[in-house]
Short mmCIF file of C-alpha atoms in Angstrom, two decimals:
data_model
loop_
_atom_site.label_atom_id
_atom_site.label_comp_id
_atom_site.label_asym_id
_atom_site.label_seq_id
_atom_site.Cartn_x
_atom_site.Cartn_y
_atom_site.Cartn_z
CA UNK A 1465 -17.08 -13.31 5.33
CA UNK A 1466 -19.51 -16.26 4.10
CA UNK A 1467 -21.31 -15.99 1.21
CA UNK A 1468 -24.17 -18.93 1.01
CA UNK A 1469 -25.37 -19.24 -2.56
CA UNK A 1470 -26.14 -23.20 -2.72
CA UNK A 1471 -29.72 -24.23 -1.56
CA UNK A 1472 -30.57 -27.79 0.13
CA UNK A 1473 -32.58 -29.77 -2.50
CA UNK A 1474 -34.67 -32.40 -1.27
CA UNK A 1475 -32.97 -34.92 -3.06
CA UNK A 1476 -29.93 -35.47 -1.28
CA UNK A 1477 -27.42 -32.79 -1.69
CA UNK A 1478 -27.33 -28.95 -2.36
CA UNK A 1479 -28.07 -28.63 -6.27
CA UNK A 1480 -26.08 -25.74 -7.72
CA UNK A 1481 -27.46 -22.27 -7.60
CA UNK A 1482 -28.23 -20.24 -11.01
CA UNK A 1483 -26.32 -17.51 -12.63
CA UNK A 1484 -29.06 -15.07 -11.76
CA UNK A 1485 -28.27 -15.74 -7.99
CA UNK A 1486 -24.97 -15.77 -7.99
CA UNK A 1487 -24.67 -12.31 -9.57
CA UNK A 1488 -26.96 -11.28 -7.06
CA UNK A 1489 -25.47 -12.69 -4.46
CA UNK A 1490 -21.70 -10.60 -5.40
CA UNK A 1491 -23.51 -7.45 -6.26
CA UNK A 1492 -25.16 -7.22 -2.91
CA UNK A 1493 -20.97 -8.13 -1.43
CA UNK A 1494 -19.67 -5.55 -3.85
CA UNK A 1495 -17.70 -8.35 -5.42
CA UNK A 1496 -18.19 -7.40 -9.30
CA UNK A 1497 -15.68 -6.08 -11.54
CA UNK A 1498 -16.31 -2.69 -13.14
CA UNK A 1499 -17.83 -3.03 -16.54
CA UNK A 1500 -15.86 -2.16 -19.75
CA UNK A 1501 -15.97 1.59 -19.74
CA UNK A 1502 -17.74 2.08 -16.52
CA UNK A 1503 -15.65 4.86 -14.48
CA UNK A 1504 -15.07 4.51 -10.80
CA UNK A 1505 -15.85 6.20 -7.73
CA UNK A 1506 -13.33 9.50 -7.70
CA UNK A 1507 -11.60 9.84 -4.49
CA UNK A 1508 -11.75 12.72 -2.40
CA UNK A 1509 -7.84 13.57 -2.31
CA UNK A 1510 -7.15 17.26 -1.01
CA UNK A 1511 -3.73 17.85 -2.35
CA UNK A 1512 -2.48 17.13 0.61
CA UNK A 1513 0.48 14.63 1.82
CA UNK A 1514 1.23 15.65 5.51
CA UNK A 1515 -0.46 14.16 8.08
CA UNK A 1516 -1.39 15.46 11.99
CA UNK A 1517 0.12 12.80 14.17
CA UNK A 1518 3.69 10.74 14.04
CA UNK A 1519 4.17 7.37 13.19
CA UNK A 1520 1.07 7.65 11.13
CA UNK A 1521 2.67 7.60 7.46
CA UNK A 1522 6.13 7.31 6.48
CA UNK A 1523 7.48 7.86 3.07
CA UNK A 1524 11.44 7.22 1.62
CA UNK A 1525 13.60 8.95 -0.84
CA UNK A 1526 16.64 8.14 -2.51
CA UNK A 1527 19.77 10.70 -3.97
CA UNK A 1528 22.20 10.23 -6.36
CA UNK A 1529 25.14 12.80 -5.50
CA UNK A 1530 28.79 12.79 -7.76
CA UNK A 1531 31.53 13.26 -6.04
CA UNK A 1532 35.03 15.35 -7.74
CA UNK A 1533 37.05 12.17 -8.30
CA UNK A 1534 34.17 10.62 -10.03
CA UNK A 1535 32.84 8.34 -7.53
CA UNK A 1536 28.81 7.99 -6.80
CA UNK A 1537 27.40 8.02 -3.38
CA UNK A 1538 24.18 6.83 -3.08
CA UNK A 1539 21.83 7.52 -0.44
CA UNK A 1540 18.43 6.38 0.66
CA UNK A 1541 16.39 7.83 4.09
CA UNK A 1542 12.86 7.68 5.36
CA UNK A 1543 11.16 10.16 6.66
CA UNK A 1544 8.16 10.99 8.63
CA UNK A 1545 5.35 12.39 7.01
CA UNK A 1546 4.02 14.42 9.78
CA UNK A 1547 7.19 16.69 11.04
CA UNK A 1548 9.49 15.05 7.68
CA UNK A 1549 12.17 13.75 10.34
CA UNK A 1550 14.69 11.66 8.57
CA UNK A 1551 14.86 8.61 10.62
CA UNK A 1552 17.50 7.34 9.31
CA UNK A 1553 19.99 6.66 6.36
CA UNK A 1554 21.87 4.17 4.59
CA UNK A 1555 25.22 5.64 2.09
CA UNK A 1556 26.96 3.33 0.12
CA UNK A 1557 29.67 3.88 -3.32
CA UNK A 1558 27.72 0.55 -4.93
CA UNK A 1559 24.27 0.24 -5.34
CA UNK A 1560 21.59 0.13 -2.88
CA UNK A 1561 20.62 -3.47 -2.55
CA UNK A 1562 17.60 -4.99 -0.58
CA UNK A 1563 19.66 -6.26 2.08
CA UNK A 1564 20.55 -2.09 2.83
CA UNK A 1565 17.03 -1.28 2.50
CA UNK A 1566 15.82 -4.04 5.02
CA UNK A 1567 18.72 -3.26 7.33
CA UNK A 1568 17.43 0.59 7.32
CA UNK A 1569 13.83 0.15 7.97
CA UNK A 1570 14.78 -2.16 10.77
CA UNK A 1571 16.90 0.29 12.05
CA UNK A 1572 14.16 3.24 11.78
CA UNK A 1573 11.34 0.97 13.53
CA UNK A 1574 14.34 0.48 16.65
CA UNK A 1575 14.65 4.02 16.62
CA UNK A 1576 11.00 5.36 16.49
CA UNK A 1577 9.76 2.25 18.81
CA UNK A 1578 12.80 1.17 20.94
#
């Protein structure tokens, strides 16, 4: 999106534009910041998370489970919003790192897209 807010000037060059304009000029783009104490637009959210078709939002969760001899086993899964399919899972006795996490959601887009 262009925004034009300099005007030629006869005297060689475009000569700044004015504060006036400017704030026009965003207003009319919806590019101002909300004003101290001004309260946004409430969104119309119906309480409700699942959705009608697959592949259309995905969410993840994580568990923490403790096993008898001590040990931790952590888990983390995505699921499917629509029919809440677990797509797939990553366990480990350590902690989760980004490398597992990246490895699973690679592994969930091969399995829901081939």
């Amino acid at each position: 999106m262009t925004i034009a807010v300099f005007m030629p000037c006869c005297a060689g060059g475009p000569k700044r534009p004015g504060a006036k304009r400017v704030y026009r000029v965003t207003k009319v783009h919806g590019l101002l910041l909300r004003r101290n104490g001004e309260r946004r637009e409430e969104r119309g959210y119906d309480g409700r998370v699942a959705v009608d078709l697959r592949n259309t939002r995905w969410c993840s969760n994580g568990l923490e489970v403790t096993c008898d001899n001590g040990e931790k086993v952590r888990v983390a899964f995505p699921l499917d919003c629509c029919d809440r399919e677990a797509m797939g899972h990553v366990a480990t006795t350590g902690g989760l790192t980004a490398e597992d996490v990246h490895d699973l959601m690679v592994a969930t887009v091969e399995h829901r897209y081939g």
